[in-house]
mmCIF file of C-alpha atoms in Angstrom:
data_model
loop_
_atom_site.group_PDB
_atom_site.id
_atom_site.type_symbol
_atom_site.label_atom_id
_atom_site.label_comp_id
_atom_site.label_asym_id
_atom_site.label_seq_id
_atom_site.Cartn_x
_atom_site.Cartn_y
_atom_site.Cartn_z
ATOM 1 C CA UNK A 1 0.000 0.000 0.000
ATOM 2 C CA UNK A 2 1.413 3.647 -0.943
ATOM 3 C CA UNK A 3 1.841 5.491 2.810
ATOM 4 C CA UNK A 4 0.288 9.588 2.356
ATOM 5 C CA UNK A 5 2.298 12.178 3.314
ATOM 6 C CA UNK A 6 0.262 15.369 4.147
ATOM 7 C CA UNK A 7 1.375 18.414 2.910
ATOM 8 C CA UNK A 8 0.396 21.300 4.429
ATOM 9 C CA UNK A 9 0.783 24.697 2.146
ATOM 10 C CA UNK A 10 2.075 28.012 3.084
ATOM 11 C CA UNK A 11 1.776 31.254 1.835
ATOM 12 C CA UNK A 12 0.817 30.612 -1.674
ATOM 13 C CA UNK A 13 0.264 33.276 -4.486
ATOM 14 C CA UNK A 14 -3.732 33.934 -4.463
ATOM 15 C CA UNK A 15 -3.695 32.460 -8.231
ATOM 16 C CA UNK A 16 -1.819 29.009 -6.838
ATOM 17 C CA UNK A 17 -3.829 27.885 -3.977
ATOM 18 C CA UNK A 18 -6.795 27.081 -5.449
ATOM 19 C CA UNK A 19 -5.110 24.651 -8.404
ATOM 20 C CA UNK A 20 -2.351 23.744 -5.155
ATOM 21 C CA UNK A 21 -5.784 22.181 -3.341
ATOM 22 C CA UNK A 22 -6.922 20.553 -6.276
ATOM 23 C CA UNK A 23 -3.935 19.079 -7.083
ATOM 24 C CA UNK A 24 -3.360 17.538 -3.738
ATOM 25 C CA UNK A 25 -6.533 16.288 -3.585
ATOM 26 C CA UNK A 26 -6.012 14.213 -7.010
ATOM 27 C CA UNK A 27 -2.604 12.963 -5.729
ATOM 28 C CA UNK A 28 -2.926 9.445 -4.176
ATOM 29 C CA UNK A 29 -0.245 9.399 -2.007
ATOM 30 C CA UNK A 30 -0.874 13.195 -0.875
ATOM 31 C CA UNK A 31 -3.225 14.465 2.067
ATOM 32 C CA UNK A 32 -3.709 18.263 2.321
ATOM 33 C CA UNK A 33 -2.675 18.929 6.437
ATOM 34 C CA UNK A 34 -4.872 20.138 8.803
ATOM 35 C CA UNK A 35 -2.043 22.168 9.876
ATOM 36 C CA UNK A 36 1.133 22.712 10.672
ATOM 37 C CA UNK A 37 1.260 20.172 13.022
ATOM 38 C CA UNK A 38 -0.163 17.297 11.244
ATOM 39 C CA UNK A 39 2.525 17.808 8.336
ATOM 40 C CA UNK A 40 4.820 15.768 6.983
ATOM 41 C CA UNK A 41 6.067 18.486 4.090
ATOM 42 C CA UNK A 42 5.187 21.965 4.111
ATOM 43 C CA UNK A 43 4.877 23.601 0.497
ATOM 44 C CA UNK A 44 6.002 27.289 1.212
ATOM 45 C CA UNK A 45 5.748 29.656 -1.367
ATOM 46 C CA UNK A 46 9.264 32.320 -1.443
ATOM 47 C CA UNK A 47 6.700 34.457 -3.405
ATOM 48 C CA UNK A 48 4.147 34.567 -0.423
ATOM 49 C CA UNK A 49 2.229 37.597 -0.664
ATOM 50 C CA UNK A 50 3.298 38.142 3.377
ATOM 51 C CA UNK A 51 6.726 36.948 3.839
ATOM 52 C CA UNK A 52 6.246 37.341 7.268
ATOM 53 C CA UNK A 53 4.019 33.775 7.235
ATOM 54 C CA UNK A 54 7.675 32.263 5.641
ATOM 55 C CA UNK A 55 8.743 33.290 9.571
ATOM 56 C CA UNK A 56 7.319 29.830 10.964
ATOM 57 C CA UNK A 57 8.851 27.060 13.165
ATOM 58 C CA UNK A 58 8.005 23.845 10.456
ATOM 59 C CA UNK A 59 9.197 21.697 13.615
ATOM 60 C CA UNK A 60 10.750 18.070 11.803
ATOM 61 C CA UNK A 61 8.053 18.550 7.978
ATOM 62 C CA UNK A 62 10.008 18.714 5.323
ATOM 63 C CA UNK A 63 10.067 21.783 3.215
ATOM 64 C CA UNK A 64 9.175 22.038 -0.724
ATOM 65 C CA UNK A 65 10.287 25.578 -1.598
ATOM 66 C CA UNK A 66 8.284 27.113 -4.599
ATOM 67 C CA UNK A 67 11.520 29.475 -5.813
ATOM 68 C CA UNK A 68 11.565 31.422 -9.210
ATOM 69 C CA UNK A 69 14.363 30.690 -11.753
ATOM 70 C CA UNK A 70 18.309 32.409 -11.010
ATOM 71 C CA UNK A 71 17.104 34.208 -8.483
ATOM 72 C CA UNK A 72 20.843 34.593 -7.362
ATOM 73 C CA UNK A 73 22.104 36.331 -10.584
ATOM 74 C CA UNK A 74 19.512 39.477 -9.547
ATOM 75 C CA UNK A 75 20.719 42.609 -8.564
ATOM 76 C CA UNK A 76 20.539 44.053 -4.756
ATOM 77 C CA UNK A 77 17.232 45.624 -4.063
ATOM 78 C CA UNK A 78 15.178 43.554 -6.949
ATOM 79 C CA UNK A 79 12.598 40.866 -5.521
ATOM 80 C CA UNK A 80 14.487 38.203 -7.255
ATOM 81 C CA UNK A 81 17.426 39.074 -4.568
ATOM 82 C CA UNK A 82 15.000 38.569 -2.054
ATOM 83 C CA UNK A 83 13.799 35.588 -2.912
ATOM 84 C CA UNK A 84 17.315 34.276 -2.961
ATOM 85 C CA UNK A 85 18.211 35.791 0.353
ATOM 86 C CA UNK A 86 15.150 33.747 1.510
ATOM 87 C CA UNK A 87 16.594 30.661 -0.415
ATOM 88 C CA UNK A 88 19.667 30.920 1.363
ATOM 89 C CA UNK A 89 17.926 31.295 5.148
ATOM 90 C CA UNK A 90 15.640 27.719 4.596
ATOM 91 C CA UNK A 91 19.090 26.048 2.860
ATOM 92 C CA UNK A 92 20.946 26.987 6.024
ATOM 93 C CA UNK A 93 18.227 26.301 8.818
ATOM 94 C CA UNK A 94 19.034 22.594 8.678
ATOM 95 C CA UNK A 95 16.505 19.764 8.063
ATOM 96 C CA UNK A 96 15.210 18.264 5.319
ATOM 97 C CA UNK A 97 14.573 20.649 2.610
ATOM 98 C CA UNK A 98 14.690 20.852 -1.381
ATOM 99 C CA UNK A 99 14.038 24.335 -3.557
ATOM 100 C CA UNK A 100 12.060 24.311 -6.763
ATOM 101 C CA UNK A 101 13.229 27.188 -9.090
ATOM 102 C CA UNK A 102 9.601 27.409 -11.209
ATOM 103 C CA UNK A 103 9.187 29.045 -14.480
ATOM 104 C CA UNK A 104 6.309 31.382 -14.232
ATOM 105 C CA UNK A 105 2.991 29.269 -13.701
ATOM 106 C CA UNK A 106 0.174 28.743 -16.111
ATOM 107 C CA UNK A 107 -2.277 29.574 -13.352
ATOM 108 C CA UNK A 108 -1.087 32.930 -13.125
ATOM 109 C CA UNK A 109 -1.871 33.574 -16.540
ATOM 110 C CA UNK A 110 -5.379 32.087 -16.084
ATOM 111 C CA UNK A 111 -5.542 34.705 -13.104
ATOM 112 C CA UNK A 112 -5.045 37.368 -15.627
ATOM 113 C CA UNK A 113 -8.635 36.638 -17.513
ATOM 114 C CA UNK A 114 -10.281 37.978 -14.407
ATOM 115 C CA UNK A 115 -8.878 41.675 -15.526
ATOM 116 C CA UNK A 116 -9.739 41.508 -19.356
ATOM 117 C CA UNK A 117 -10.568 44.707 -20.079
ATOM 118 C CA UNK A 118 -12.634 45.347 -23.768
ATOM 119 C CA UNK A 119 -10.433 42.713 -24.545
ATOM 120 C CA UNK A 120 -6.908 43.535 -23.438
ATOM 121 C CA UNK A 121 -4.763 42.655 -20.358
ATOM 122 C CA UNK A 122 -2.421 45.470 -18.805
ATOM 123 C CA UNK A 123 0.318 43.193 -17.856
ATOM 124 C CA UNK A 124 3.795 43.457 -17.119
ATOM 125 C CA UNK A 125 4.439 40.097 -18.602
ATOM 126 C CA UNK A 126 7.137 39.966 -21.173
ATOM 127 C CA UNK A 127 5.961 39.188 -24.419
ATOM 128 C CA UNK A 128 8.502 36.281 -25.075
ATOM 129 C CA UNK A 129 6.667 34.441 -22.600
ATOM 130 C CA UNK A 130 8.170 31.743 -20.559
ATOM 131 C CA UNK A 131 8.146 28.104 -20.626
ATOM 132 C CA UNK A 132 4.905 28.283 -17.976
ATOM 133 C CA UNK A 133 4.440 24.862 -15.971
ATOM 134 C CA UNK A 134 1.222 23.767 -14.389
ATOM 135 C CA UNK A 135 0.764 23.371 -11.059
ATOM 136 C CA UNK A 136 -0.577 20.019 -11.057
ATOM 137 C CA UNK A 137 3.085 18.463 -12.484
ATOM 138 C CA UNK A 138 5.029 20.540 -9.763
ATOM 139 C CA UNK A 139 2.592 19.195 -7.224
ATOM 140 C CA UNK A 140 3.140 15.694 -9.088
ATOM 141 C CA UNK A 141 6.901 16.381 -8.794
ATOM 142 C CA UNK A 142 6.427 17.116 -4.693
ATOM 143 C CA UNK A 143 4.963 13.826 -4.305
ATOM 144 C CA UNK A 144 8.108 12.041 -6.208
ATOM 145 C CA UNK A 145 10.269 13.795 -4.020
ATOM 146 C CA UNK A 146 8.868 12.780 -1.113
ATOM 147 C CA UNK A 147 8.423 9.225 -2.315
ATOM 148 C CA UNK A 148 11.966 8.934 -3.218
ATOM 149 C CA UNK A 149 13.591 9.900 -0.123
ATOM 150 C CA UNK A 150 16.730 10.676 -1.744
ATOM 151 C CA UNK A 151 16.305 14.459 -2.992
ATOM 152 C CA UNK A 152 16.697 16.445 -0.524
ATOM 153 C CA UNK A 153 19.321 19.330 -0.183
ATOM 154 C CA UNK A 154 18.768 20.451 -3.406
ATOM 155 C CA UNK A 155 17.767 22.862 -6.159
ATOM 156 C CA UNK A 156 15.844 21.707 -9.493
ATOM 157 C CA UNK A 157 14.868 24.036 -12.313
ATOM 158 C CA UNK A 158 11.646 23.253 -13.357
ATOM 159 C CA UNK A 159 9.453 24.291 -16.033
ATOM 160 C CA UNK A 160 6.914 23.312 -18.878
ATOM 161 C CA UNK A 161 7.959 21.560 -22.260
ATOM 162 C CA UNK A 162 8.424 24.508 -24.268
ATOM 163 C CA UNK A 163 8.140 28.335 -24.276
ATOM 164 C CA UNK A 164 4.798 30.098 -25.310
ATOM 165 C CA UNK A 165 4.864 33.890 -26.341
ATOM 166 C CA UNK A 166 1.979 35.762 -24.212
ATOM 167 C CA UNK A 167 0.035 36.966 -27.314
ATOM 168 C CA UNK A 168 0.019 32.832 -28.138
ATOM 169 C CA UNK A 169 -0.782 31.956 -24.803
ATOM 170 C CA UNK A 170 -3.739 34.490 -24.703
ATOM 171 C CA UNK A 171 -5.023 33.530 -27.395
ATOM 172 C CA UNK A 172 -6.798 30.505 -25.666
ATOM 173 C CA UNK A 173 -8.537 32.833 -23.348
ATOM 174 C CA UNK A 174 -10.950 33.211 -26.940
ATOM 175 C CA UNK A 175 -12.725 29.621 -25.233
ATOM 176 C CA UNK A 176 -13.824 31.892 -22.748
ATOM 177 C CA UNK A 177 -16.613 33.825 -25.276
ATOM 178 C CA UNK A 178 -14.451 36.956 -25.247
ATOM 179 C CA UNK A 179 -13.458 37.113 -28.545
ATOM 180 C CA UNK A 180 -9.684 37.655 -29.178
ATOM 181 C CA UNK A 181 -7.565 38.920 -26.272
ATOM 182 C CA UNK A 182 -4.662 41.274 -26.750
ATOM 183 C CA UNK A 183 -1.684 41.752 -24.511
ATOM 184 C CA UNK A 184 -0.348 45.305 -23.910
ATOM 185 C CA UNK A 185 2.879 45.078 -21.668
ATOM 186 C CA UNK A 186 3.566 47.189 -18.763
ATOM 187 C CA UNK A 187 6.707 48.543 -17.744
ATOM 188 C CA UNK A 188 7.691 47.285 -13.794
ATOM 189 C CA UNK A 189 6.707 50.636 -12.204
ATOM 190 C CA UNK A 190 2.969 51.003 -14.219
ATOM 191 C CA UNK A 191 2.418 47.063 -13.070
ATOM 192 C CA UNK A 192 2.894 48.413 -10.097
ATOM 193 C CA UNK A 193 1.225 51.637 -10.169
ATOM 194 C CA UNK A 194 -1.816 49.435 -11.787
ATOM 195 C CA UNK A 195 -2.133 47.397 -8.614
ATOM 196 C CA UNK A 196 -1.852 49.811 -6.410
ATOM 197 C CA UNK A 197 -4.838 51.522 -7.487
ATOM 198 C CA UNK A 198 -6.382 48.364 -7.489
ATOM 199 C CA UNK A 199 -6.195 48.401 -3.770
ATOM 200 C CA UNK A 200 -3.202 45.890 -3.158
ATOM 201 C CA UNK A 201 -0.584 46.356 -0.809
ATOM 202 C CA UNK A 202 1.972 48.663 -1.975
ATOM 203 C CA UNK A 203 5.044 46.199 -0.901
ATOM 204 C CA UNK A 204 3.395 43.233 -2.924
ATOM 205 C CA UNK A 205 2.908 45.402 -5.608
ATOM 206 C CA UNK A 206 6.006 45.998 -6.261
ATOM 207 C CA UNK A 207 7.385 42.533 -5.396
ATOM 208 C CA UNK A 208 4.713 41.230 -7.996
ATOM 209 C CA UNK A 209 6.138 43.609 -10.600
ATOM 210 C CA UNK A 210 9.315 42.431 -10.371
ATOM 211 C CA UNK A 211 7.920 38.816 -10.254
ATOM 212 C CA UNK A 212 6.748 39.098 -13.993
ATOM 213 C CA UNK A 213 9.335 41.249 -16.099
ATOM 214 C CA UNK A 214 12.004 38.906 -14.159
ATOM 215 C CA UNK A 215 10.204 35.733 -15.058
ATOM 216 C CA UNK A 216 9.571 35.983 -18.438
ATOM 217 C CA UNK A 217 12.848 37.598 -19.217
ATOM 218 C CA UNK A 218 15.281 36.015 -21.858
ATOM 219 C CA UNK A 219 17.611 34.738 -19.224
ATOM 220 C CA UNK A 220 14.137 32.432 -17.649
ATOM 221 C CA UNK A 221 13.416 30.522 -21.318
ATOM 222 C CA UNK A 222 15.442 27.863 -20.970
ATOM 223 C CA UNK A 223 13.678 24.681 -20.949
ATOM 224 C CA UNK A 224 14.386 22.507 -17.986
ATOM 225 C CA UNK A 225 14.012 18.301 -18.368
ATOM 226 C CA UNK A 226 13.368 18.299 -14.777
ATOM 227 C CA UNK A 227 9.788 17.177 -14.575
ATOM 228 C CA UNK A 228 10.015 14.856 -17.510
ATOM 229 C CA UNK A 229 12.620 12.759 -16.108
ATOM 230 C CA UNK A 230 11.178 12.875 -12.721
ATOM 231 C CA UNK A 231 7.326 12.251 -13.826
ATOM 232 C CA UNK A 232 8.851 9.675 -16.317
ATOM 233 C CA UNK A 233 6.312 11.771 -18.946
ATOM 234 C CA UNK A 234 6.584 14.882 -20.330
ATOM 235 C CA UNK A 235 5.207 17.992 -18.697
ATOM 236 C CA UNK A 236 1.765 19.567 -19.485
ATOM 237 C CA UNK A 237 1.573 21.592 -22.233
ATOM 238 C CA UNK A 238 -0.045 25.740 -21.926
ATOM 239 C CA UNK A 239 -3.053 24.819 -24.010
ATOM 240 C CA UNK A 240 -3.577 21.857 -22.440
ATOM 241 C CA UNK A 241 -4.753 23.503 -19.191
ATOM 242 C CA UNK A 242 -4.959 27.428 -19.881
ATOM 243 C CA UNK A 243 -8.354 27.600 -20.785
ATOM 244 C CA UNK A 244 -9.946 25.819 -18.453
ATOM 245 C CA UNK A 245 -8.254 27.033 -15.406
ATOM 246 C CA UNK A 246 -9.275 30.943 -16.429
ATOM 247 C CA UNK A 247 -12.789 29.406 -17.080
ATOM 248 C CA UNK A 248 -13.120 28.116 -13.388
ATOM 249 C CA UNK A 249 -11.822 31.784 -12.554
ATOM 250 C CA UNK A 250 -14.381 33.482 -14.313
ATOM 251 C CA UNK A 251 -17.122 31.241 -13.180
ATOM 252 C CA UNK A 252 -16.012 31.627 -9.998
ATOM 253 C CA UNK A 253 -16.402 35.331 -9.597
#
C-alpha cells in the first residue's frame, strides 16, 4: 500500500492555492494537512504575498520551496534578490529541505482573464513568454520527491515543455466567449502603479512587478528536463490547461 504524506501549504500566491488544493486532492499518495502540526512536508511559497508567514517554526516537515528561476544572478534591491536571500535562510536552517526554481505558472496567466478589459490585459508580462508549468506536475513532482527519499538538499529548475509567447498563450482565453484577447505590456513601475490603485498592498505590488518582467525575461526561457525525467512523462503543455483554469476563474467570480 502507498503510505500519504500530508502536505500542508504556506503562503501561496492567491492564483496558486486554489489549483495547489486541487492538485493535492487528485494525488494518491498526498493528504492536504490540517495544519502545521499534522505535516509531513510543508509547500512554502518564497513568493508569499506576506513573507512574514515564511517566519514559521516547520518543527521536523520537510520543506518544498516554490523558488523562481536564477534568483541569485539578480541585482541588490530587486525581488528576485530577495527571494534568494530567503533561499539561502531555509538552505541553512538545517533539516530536510529541497528548492524548486519554477518558471512562471500557467495559473497565473489564467488569473489574468479575471482583468480583461474590452479585450486587453495590462500586464507586465514579457511578451517572449516563458516556458509556464502547471501546477498540477510541480505538485506531481512534490509527491516524487517525497516518495523517493533521496532528494533532498537540493535545487531543481523546473518548467513546462516549451516556451509560449503571451500573445500565443492568450489567445486561448478566446474559449472563454471573449473574442480575441490582446496583450499590452507594462513597464515594472505602471504594473505596479496598476495594482496599487487596485487596492493591493503597496510592498506586494512591487514585489509582484518584479515577479513578472524577471520571469519571463530572456535569461528564464530555458527549458528545464526536470519534470520529464522525474514524472517519467513529459510535462503539461499551456493549451492543455490554460483555458480551463481561467474558465473556473471566471465562473467563480
Amino acid at each position: 500500500m502507498t503510505s500519504v504524506s500530508s502536505v500542508y501549504a504556506l503562503g501561496l500566491r492567491e492564483s496558486l492555492r486554489g489549483p495547489v488544493a486541487e492538485a493535492i486532492a487528485a494525488t494518491p499518495s498526498l493528504r492536504e494537512a490540517a495544519g502545521l502540526g499534522d505535516a509531513d512536508v510543508v509547500l512554502a511559497d518564497l513568493c508569499a504575498p506576506d513573507p512574514a508567514t515564511l517566519e514559521t517554526d516547520f518543527g521536523t516537515a520537510r520543506r518544498v520551496l516554490l523558488s523562481i528561476p536564477k534568483a541569485g544572478e539578480a541585482d541588490a534591491g530587486t525581488f528576485p534578490a530577495q527571494v534568494a536571500a530567503r533561499e539561502a535562510a531555509f538552505a541553512s536552517a538545517g533539516g530536510d529541505w529541497c528548492i524548486l526554481r519554477c518558471a512562471a505558472f500557467g495559473q497565473e496567466l489564467a488569473w489574468g482573464s479575471r482583468f480583461i478589459n474590452a479585450g486587453t490585459i495590462y500586464a507586465a508580462w514579457q511578451p517572449g513568454g516563458a516556458p509556464w508549468v502547471d501546477v498540477s506536475d510541480v505538485v506531481a513532482l512534490v509527491a516524487t520527491l517525497v516518495e523517493s527519499g533521496d532528494r533532498w538538499g537540493a535545487a531543481y529548475d523546473v518548467t513546462g515543455p516549451e516556451v509560449v509567447p503571451v500573445a500565443r498563450a492568450f489567445g486561448e482565453f478566446t474559449a472563454l466567449g471573449k473574442g480575441p484577447v490582446l496583450h499590452v505590456q507594462l513597464d515594472e513601475d505602471m504594473q505596479r502603479v496598476s495594482m496599487t490603485r487596485s487596492d493591493y498592498d503597496a510592498r506586494y505590488a512591487a514585489e509582484r512587478a518584479g515577479y513578472m518582467v524577471w520571469v519571463t525575461g530572456e535569461r528564464n526561457r530555458a527549458v528545464s528536463p526536470v519534470l520529464e525525467k522525474a514524472l517519467g512523462r513529459p510535462p503539461r503543455q499551456l493549451g492543455d490547461y490554460l483555458a480551463d483554469a481561467a474558465a473556473k476563474l471566471v465562473g467563480s467570480r
